[in-house]
CSV table of C-alpha atoms and ligand atoms in Angstrom, one decimal:
chain,number,residue,atom,x,y,z
A,14,MET,CA,-20.7,30.4,23.2
A,15,THR,CA,-17.4,28.1,22.0
A,16,GLU,CA,-14.2,30.1,22.4
A,17,THR,CA,-12.1,27.7,21.5
A,18,ILE,CA,-11.9,23.7,19.4
A,19,GLU,CA,-9.0,21.9,19.4
A,20,ILE,CA,-8.9,19.1,16.5
A,21,THR,CA,-6.8,16.4,14.7
A,22,ARG,CA,-4.1,18.5,12.7
A,23,PRO,CA,-6.2,18.6,9.2
A,24,ASP,CA,-5.1,17.5,5.8
A,25,ASP,CA,-5.9,19.2,3.2
A,26,TRP,CA,-6.1,16.9,-0.2
A,27,HIS,CA,-6.3,19.4,-3.1
A,28,LEU,CA,-3.8,22.2,-3.2
A,29,HIS,CA,-1.9,24.2,-5.7
A,30,LEU,CA,1.5,25.1,-5.5
A,31,ARG,CA,3.0,26.0,-8.7
A,32,ASP,CA,7.0,26.3,-8.6
A,33,GLY,CA,9.4,27.8,-8.1
A,34,ALA,CA,9.7,31.6,-5.9
A,35,ALA,CA,5.9,32.0,-5.7
A,36,MET,CA,5.5,28.1,-4.8
A,37,ALA,CA,8.4,29.2,-1.7
A,38,ASP,CA,5.8,32.2,-1.4
A,39,VAL,CA,2.5,30.1,-0.9
A,40,VAL,CA,4.1,26.9,0.7
A,41,GLY,CA,4.0,27.6,4.0
A,42,HIS,CA,0.6,28.7,4.8
A,43,SER,CA,-0.3,25.4,4.1
A,44,ALA,CA,2.7,24.1,6.1
A,45,ARG,CA,1.7,26.2,9.2
A,46,GLN,CA,-2.5,24.2,9.6
A,47,PHE,CA,-2.2,21.0,7.5
A,48,ALA,CA,0.0,17.7,7.6
A,49,ARG,CA,-1.0,16.7,4.4
A,50,ALA,CA,-1.3,17.8,1.4
A,51,ILE,CA,-2.8,16.2,-2.4
A,52,ILE,CA,-0.5,18.1,-4.8
A,53,MET,CA,-2.2,19.5,-7.8
A,54,PRO,CA,-0.3,18.3,-11.0
A,55,ASN,CA,-1.2,21.7,-13.2
A,56,LEU,CA,1.7,23.0,-13.8
A,57,LYS,CA,2.8,24.8,-16.8
A,58,PRO,CA,4.0,21.9,-18.1
A,59,PRO,CA,1.7,19.7,-16.4
A,60,VAL,CA,3.1,17.1,-14.4
A,61,THR,CA,3.1,13.5,-16.2
A,62,ASP,CA,5.2,11.5,-15.2
A,63,THR,CA,6.5,9.8,-11.5
A,64,ALA,CA,9.8,11.4,-11.9
A,65,LEU,CA,8.8,14.7,-12.6
A,66,ALA,CA,6.7,13.7,-9.6
A,67,LEU,CA,9.7,13.3,-7.6
A,68,ALA,CA,12.1,16.2,-8.4
A,69,TYR,CA,8.5,17.9,-8.0
A,70,ARG,CA,8.7,16.7,-4.5
A,71,GLU,CA,11.8,17.2,-3.6
A,72,ARG,CA,11.4,21.1,-4.7
A,73,ILE,CA,8.5,20.9,-2.4
A,74,LEU,CA,10.0,19.7,0.0
A,75,ALA,CA,13.5,22.1,-0.1
A,76,ALA,CA,10.7,25.3,0.4
A,77,LEU,CA,9.9,24.2,3.4
A,78,PRO,CA,10.4,26.4,6.4
A,79,GLU,CA,12.4,25.1,9.3
A,80,GLY,CA,11.5,22.0,10.9
A,81,SER,CA,8.2,21.6,9.0
A,82,GLY,CA,7.0,18.3,9.1
A,83,PHE,CA,4.9,18.8,5.6
A,84,GLU,CA,4.4,16.0,3.5
A,85,PRO,CA,3.3,16.5,0.2
A,86,LEU,CA,1.5,13.5,-1.6
A,87,MET,CA,2.5,13.9,-5.5
A,88,THR,CA,-0.1,13.5,-8.5
A,89,LEU,CA,0.1,12.2,-12.4
A,90,TYR,CA,-1.7,14.6,-14.7
A,91,LEU,CA,-3.2,12.2,-16.8
A,92,THR,CA,-3.3,12.6,-20.5
A,93,ASP,CA,-4.1,10.7,-23.8
A,94,LEU,CA,-0.8,9.6,-24.2
A,95,THR,CA,0.1,8.3,-20.4
A,96,ARG,CA,1.0,4.5,-20.3
A,97,PRO,CA,-0.6,2.2,-17.8
A,98,GLU,CA,3.1,1.1,-17.2
A,99,GLU,CA,3.5,4.5,-15.6
A,100,ILE,CA,0.5,3.9,-12.4
A,101,ASP,CA,2.5,0.8,-11.7
A,102,ARG,CA,6.1,3.5,-11.5
A,103,ALA,CA,4.6,5.5,-9.7
A,104,ARG,CA,2.9,3.2,-6.8
A,105,ALA,CA,6.1,1.3,-7.0
A,106,SER,CA,8.5,5.1,-5.4
A,107,GLY,CA,5.8,5.4,-2.9
A,108,ALA,CA,5.5,9.4,-3.8
A,109,VAL,CA,2.5,9.0,-5.5
A,110,ALA,CA,-1.1,9.7,-4.0
A,111,ALA,CA,-3.2,9.6,-7.0
A,112,CYS,CA,-4.0,11.2,-10.5
A,113,LYS,CA,-5.9,13.8,-11.8
A,114,LEU,CA,-8.3,13.6,-14.4
A,115,TYR,CA,-8.7,17.1,-16.5
A,116,PRO,CA,-11.0,17.2,-19.4
A,117,ALA,CA,-9.4,19.2,-22.2
A,118,GLY,CA,-9.6,22.9,-22.0
A,119,ALA,CA,-11.7,22.8,-18.7
A,120,THR,CA,-9.8,24.8,-16.4
A,121,THR,CA,-6.3,26.2,-15.9
A,122,ASN,CA,-3.1,24.4,-16.7
A,123,SER,CA,-5.5,21.7,-18.2
A,124,ASP,CA,-4.6,22.1,-22.0
A,125,SER,CA,-3.2,19.0,-22.3
A,126,GLY,CA,-5.4,17.2,-20.7
A,127,VAL,CA,-8.1,14.2,-21.7
A,128,THR,CA,-10.0,14.3,-24.5
A,129,ASP,CA,-12.2,11.3,-23.8
A,130,ILE,CA,-11.8,8.6,-21.3
A,131,ALA,CA,-12.0,6.1,-23.7
A,132,ARG,CA,-8.0,6.8,-24.3
A,133,ILE,CA,-7.0,6.1,-21.0
A,134,ALA,CA,-9.2,3.1,-20.2
A,135,PRO,CA,-5.9,0.9,-20.0
A,136,VAL,CA,-4.6,3.6,-16.9
A,137,LEU,CA,-8.0,3.0,-15.7
A,138,GLU,CA,-7.4,-0.2,-15.1
A,139,ALA,CA,-3.7,0.0,-14.3
A,140,MET,CA,-5.1,2.5,-11.3
A,141,GLN,CA,-7.7,0.4,-10.6
A,142,ARG,CA,-5.5,-3.0,-10.3
A,143,ASN,CA,-2.8,-0.7,-7.9
A,144,ALA,CA,-5.3,0.8,-5.6
A,145,MET,CA,-4.3,4.2,-7.4
A,146,PRO,CA,-6.7,6.5,-7.0
A,147,LEU,CA,-8.2,8.9,-9.6
A,148,LEU,CA,-9.3,12.3,-8.9
A,149,VAL,CA,-11.7,14.2,-11.6
A,150,HIS,CA,-12.4,17.9,-12.4
A,151,CYS,CA,-16.4,17.0,-13.4
A,152,GLU,CA,-17.4,19.8,-15.6
A,153,VAL,CA,-18.0,18.4,-19.3
A,154,THR,CA,-16.0,21.2,-21.8
A,155,ASP,CA,-17.9,21.1,-25.1
A,156,PRO,CA,-18.6,25.2,-25.4
A,157,GLU,CA,-22.9,24.8,-26.2
A,158,VAL,CA,-23.4,23.5,-22.4
A,159,ASP,CA,-23.5,26.3,-19.7
A,160,ILE,CA,-21.3,27.0,-17.6
A,161,PHE,CA,-23.6,26.6,-14.5
A,162,GLU,CA,-24.2,23.2,-16.0
A,163,ARG,CA,-21.6,21.9,-16.4
A,164,GLU,CA,-21.0,19.6,-13.8
A,165,GLN,CA,-23.6,17.8,-14.4
A,166,ARG,CA,-24.0,17.5,-17.6
A,167,PHE,CA,-20.2,16.0,-17.1
A,168,ILE,CA,-22.1,13.5,-13.6
A,169,ASP,CA,-24.7,12.3,-16.4
A,170,ASP,CA,-22.3,12.1,-19.1
A,171,LYS,CA,-19.0,11.2,-17.9
A,172,LEU,CA,-19.0,10.4,-14.2
A,173,VAL,CA,-21.9,7.6,-14.1
A,174,PRO,CA,-20.4,5.2,-16.5
A,175,LEU,CA,-16.2,5.6,-15.2
A,176,LEU,CA,-18.2,4.6,-12.1
A,177,ARG,CA,-20.0,1.7,-13.4
A,178,ASP,CA,-17.3,1.1,-16.0
A,179,PHE,CA,-14.3,1.0,-13.0
A,180,PRO,CA,-16.1,-0.1,-9.9
A,181,GLU,CA,-13.0,-1.0,-7.8
A,182,LEU,CA,-11.4,2.3,-8.9
A,183,LYS,CA,-11.9,5.0,-5.9
A,184,VAL,CA,-12.9,8.4,-7.4
A,185,VAL,CA,-12.9,11.5,-6.1
A,186,PHE,CA,-15.1,14.3,-7.1
A,187,GLU,CA,-12.8,17.0,-6.7
A,188,HIS,CA,-14.0,21.0,-5.4
A,189,VAL,CA,-18.0,19.2,-5.8
A,190,THR,CA,-20.1,22.1,-6.3
A,191,THR,CA,-23.6,21.1,-6.7
A,192,ALA,CA,-26.3,20.0,-5.1
A,193,ASP,CA,-26.5,17.0,-7.7
A,194,GLY,CA,-22.8,16.2,-7.2
A,195,VAL,CA,-24.0,16.4,-3.7
A,196,ALA,CA,-26.0,13.9,-4.3
A,197,LEU,CA,-24.6,11.4,-6.0
A,198,VAL,CA,-21.3,10.9,-3.7
A,199,ARG,CA,-24.5,10.4,-0.8
A,200,GLU,CA,-26.0,7.5,-3.1
A,201,GLY,CA,-23.2,6.6,-5.2
A,202,PRO,CA,-21.0,3.0,-4.4
A,203,GLU,CA,-18.5,3.3,-1.1
A,204,THR,CA,-15.0,4.1,-3.7
A,205,LEU,CA,-16.6,7.6,-4.4
A,206,GLY,CA,-15.3,10.9,-2.3
A,207,ALA,CA,-16.1,14.8,-2.7
A,208,THR,CA,-13.3,17.7,-2.1
A,209,ILE,CA,-15.2,20.7,-1.5
A,210,THR,CA,-14.2,23.8,-0.8
A,211,PRO,CA,-14.2,26.7,1.6
A,212,HIS,CA,-14.8,29.1,-1.0
A,213,HIS,CA,-17.9,27.2,-2.6
A,214,LEU,CA,-19.1,26.8,1.5
A,215,ARG,CA,-19.3,30.1,1.9
A,216,TYR,CA,-20.1,31.8,-1.4
A,217,ASN,CA,-22.7,31.6,-4.0
A,218,ARG,CA,-22.6,33.3,-7.7
A,219,ASN,CA,-23.9,36.7,-6.5
A,220,ALA,CA,-19.7,37.2,-5.0
A,221,LEU,CA,-19.1,37.3,-7.9
A,222,LEU,CA,-20.5,40.1,-10.0
A,223,ALA,CA,-22.4,42.2,-7.0
A,224,GLY,CA,-21.2,46.0,-7.0
A,225,GLY,CA,-19.2,45.4,-10.0
A,226,ILE,CA,-17.0,42.1,-11.2
A,227,ARG,CA,-15.6,40.4,-8.4
A,228,PRO,CA,-12.8,38.2,-10.3
A,229,HIS,CA,-11.6,37.0,-7.3
A,230,PHE,CA,-14.0,35.0,-6.3
A,231,TYR,CA,-13.5,33.5,-10.0
A,232,CYS,CA,-12.6,30.2,-9.9
A,233,LEU,CA,-13.4,26.8,-11.7
A,234,PRO,CA,-16.2,25.6,-11.8
A,235,VAL,CA,-17.8,28.6,-11.0
A,236,LEU,CA,-20.0,29.7,-8.1
A,237,LYS,CA,-23.2,28.7,-8.1
A,238,HIS,CA,-27.4,28.9,-7.0
A,239,GLU,CA,-27.3,29.7,-3.4
A,240,ARG,CA,-29.5,26.2,-3.8
A,241,HIS,CA,-26.4,24.2,-4.0
A,242,ARG,CA,-24.1,26.3,-1.7
A,243,GLU,CA,-26.6,25.3,1.2
A,244,ALA,CA,-26.5,21.1,0.0
A,245,LEU,CA,-22.5,21.6,0.3
A,246,VAL,CA,-22.8,23.2,3.4
A,247,GLU,CA,-25.3,20.1,4.1
A,248,ALA,CA,-23.2,17.6,2.9
A,249,ALA,CA,-20.1,18.7,4.0
A,250,THR,CA,-21.1,19.1,7.9
A,251,SER,CA,-23.8,16.0,8.0
A,252,GLY,CA,-20.6,14.1,9.2
A,253,HIS,CA,-21.1,11.9,5.8
A,254,PRO,CA,-17.3,10.3,6.2
A,255,ARG,CA,-16.4,10.6,2.6
A,256,PHE,CA,-16.8,14.5,2.0
A,257,PHE,CA,-13.5,16.0,3.4
A,258,LEU,CA,-11.8,18.9,3.5
A,259,GLY,CA,-10.1,19.9,0.1
A,260,THR,CA,-8.9,23.7,-0.9
A,261,ASP,CA,-8.6,24.0,-4.4
A,262,SER,CA,-6.2,26.9,-3.3
A,263,ALA,CA,-5.1,28.0,-6.6
A,264,PRO,CA,-3.3,31.6,-6.0
A,265,HIS,CA,-2.6,33.7,-9.3
A,266,PRO,CA,-0.2,36.8,-9.8
A,267,ARG,CA,-2.9,39.5,-8.9
A,268,THR,CA,-1.8,40.7,-13.1
A,269,ALA,CA,-3.4,37.8,-14.1
A,270,LYS,CA,-6.4,38.2,-12.2
A,271,LEU,CA,-6.9,41.4,-13.0
A,272,SER,CA,-6.9,41.6,-17.3
A,273,ASP,CA,-8.8,41.5,-19.8
A,274,CYS,CA,-9.0,37.2,-19.3
A,275,GLY,CA,-8.4,36.8,-15.7
A,276,CYS,CA,-7.5,33.6,-14.9
A,277,ALA,CA,-9.6,30.9,-12.6
A,278,GLY,CA,-8.5,30.4,-9.5
A,279,ALA,CA,-9.3,31.4,-5.4
A,280,TYR,CA,-6.4,31.1,-2.8
A,281,SER,CA,-7.7,30.1,0.2
A,282,ALA,CA,-4.3,28.8,2.4
A,283,HIS,CA,-3.5,32.0,4.3
A,284,ALA,CA,-6.7,30.5,6.3
A,285,ALA,CA,-8.2,27.4,5.5
A,286,LEU,CA,-9.3,25.9,8.7
A,287,GLU,CA,-10.0,29.5,9.5
A,288,LEU,CA,-12.3,29.8,7.0
A,289,TYR,CA,-14.0,25.9,7.4
A,290,ALA,CA,-14.6,26.6,10.8
A,291,GLU,CA,-16.2,29.9,10.2
A,292,VAL,CA,-19.4,27.8,7.8
A,293,PHE,CA,-19.4,24.7,10.5
A,294,ASP,CA,-19.8,27.7,13.4
A,295,GLU,CA,-22.2,29.4,11.4
A,296,ALA,CA,-24.1,26.1,10.7
A,297,GLY,CA,-24.3,24.6,14.7
A,298,ALA,CA,-21.6,22.1,13.6
A,299,LEU,CA,-18.4,22.5,15.4
A,300,ASP,CA,-18.7,19.3,16.7
A,301,ARG,CA,-18.7,17.8,12.4
A,302,LEU,CA,-15.0,19.5,11.9
A,303,GLU,CA,-12.8,17.8,13.1
A,304,GLY,CA,-14.6,14.5,10.5
A,305,PHE,CA,-14.2,16.6,7.5
A,306,ALA,CA,-11.4,18.3,7.6
A,307,SER,CA,-9.1,15.3,9.7
A,308,HIS,CA,-10.4,12.1,9.2
A,309,HIS,CA,-12.3,11.6,6.6
A,310,GLY,CA,-10.0,12.6,3.5
A,311,ALA,CA,-7.5,10.0,5.6
A,312,ASP,CA,-10.1,6.9,5.9
A,313,PHE,CA,-10.6,7.4,2.2
A,314,TYR,CA,-7.1,7.7,0.8
A,315,GLY,CA,-6.3,4.6,3.1
A,316,LEU,CA,-3.7,6.9,4.9
A,317,PRO,CA,-3.0,6.8,8.5
A,318,ARG,CA,-4.9,9.4,10.7
A,319,ASN,CA,-2.6,12.1,11.5
A,320,GLN,CA,-1.7,12.8,16.1
A,321,GLU,CA,-1.2,15.7,16.0
A,322,ARG,CA,-3.7,18.7,18.0
A,323,VAL,CA,-4.3,22.3,16.0
A,324,ARG,CA,-6.5,24.3,18.2
A,325,LEU,CA,-9.0,27.2,16.9
A,326,THR,CA,-9.7,30.3,19.3
A,327,ARG,CA,-12.3,33.0,18.8
A,328,THR,CA,-9.7,35.7,18.0
A,329,PRO,CA,-10.6,38.5,15.3
A,330,TRP,CA,-7.3,39.1,12.4
A,331,GLN,CA,-7.7,40.9,9.5
A,332,VAL,CA,-6.8,39.1,6.8
A,333,PRO,CA,-3.3,41.5,4.6
A,334,ALA,CA,-4.8,42.9,1.1
A,335,HIS,CA,-2.6,40.4,-0.7
A,336,TYR,CA,1.4,38.5,0.5
A,337,PRO,CA,3.9,38.7,-1.8
A,338,PHE,CA,3.8,35.8,-4.8
A,339,GLY,CA,6.8,35.4,-6.8
A,340,GLU,CA,7.7,38.7,-8.7
A,341,ASP,CA,3.8,39.6,-7.8
A,342,CYS,CA,1.7,39.1,-5.4
A,343,VAL,CA,-1.8,36.8,-4.3
A,344,VAL,CA,-4.7,38.7,-3.5
A,345,PRO,CA,-6.4,36.2,-0.8
A,346,LEU,CA,-9.9,35.3,-0.2
A,347,ARG,CA,-11.3,37.7,2.3
A,348,ALA,CA,-8.5,40.5,1.4
A,349,GLY,CA,-9.0,43.3,3.6
A,350,GLU,CA,-12.2,41.4,6.0
A,351,THR,CA,-11.6,40.4,9.7
A,352,LEU,CA,-11.8,36.0,10.1
A,353,SER,CA,-14.0,35.9,13.3
A,354,TRP,CA,-11.2,32.2,13.9
A,355,ARG,CA,-7.5,31.8,13.6
A,356,LEU,CA,-5.4,28.5,13.9
A,357,GLU,CA,-3.3,28.9,16.5
A,358,THR,CA,0.9,28.1,15.6
A,359,ALA,CA,2.9,26.3,18.2
B,417,LIG,N1,-10.3,26.1,-9.4
B,417,LIG,C1,-9.2,27.0,-10.4
B,417,LIG,O1,-10.2,27.6,-10.8
B,417,LIG,N2,-8.1,26.7,-10.8
B,417,LIG,C2,-7.0,26.2,-10.3
B,417,LIG,C3,-7.5,24.3,-11.5
B,417,LIG,C4,-8.5,23.4,-10.8
B,417,LIG,O2,-8.2,23.0,-9.9
B,417,LIG,O3,-9.5,23.4,-11.3
B,417,LIG,C5,-5.6,26.2,-10.8
B,417,LIG,O4,-4.7,25.2,-11.3
B,417,LIG,O5,-5.3,27.8,-11.0
B,418,LIG,ZN1,-10.3,21.2,-11.6
B,419,LIG,ZN1,-7.3,22.8,-8.6
């Protein structure tokens, strides 16, 4: 049995850090594990332009633990009002790595998102010209569509036409959750990649309802049927270069999760790599973890691979029941349970 693995320090290609005191409480978890992370822009109000992104970046850097070399890669939140000139400004800043497309109303803080992709065609052209990747929350928002089928519908109705209309645009299918999404990325153009979260790799939709309603497993896209989970594990552990690590770690105050209308998001930054290692270990594919976690994302984004290395050992540890989170606390994935892998820290 493998007891230790050493890999290039990984990056997180999909991370929610939030802001203020709450951000300061969680950023250390990501900085301990990852060299870089794509920082999602769905703050309240959202990060819609370069100036806001640069200011947010400074707040993140200021909140980092002493001596941390963690590099936040900023993103812009696209709205119906985003101008193509903003993309040129974002590119020129050197600090904005991508733009995020939230279909309006699809997920947490997406109210100002895009109502119709046709409206941002000039912006997508500017992105294509600037080699600026488009990150997509792939779910339709039509209330008539079953919540478990919103990703498949988005693929057929929105994503396939988008890929056809912008053949040079790099697109990341964020937090892919279905066998259909996996198939599209596998068979799709070189310009299409996908992030996969630890929770969608590890849990199917039973986790939401087994023995009672489990709000900490509620996230978007919602957990899916076991057959989809199996397709995700197959994709992540296959060595295919366009699948890569993106935790979608999305902390919410405990009180906001435990409410009459609890919000969507699972917190995984405290043990991200350990959770992925568990999945790869179970699949007998620990030798493929490095590609998925540390190489494929950087290659897709056209960024250098990290030089530093990290070590994971088979050392069981218990996840705390909660972590501080601003005025409240956040309940992490696997709270109170034992994880078998542990990331060593220098
Ligand atoms: N994934 C989630 O369930 N929630 C994310 C938003 C998102 O990534 O869709 C959040 O910001 O809380
Ligand atoms: Zn999302
Ligand atoms: Zn997210």
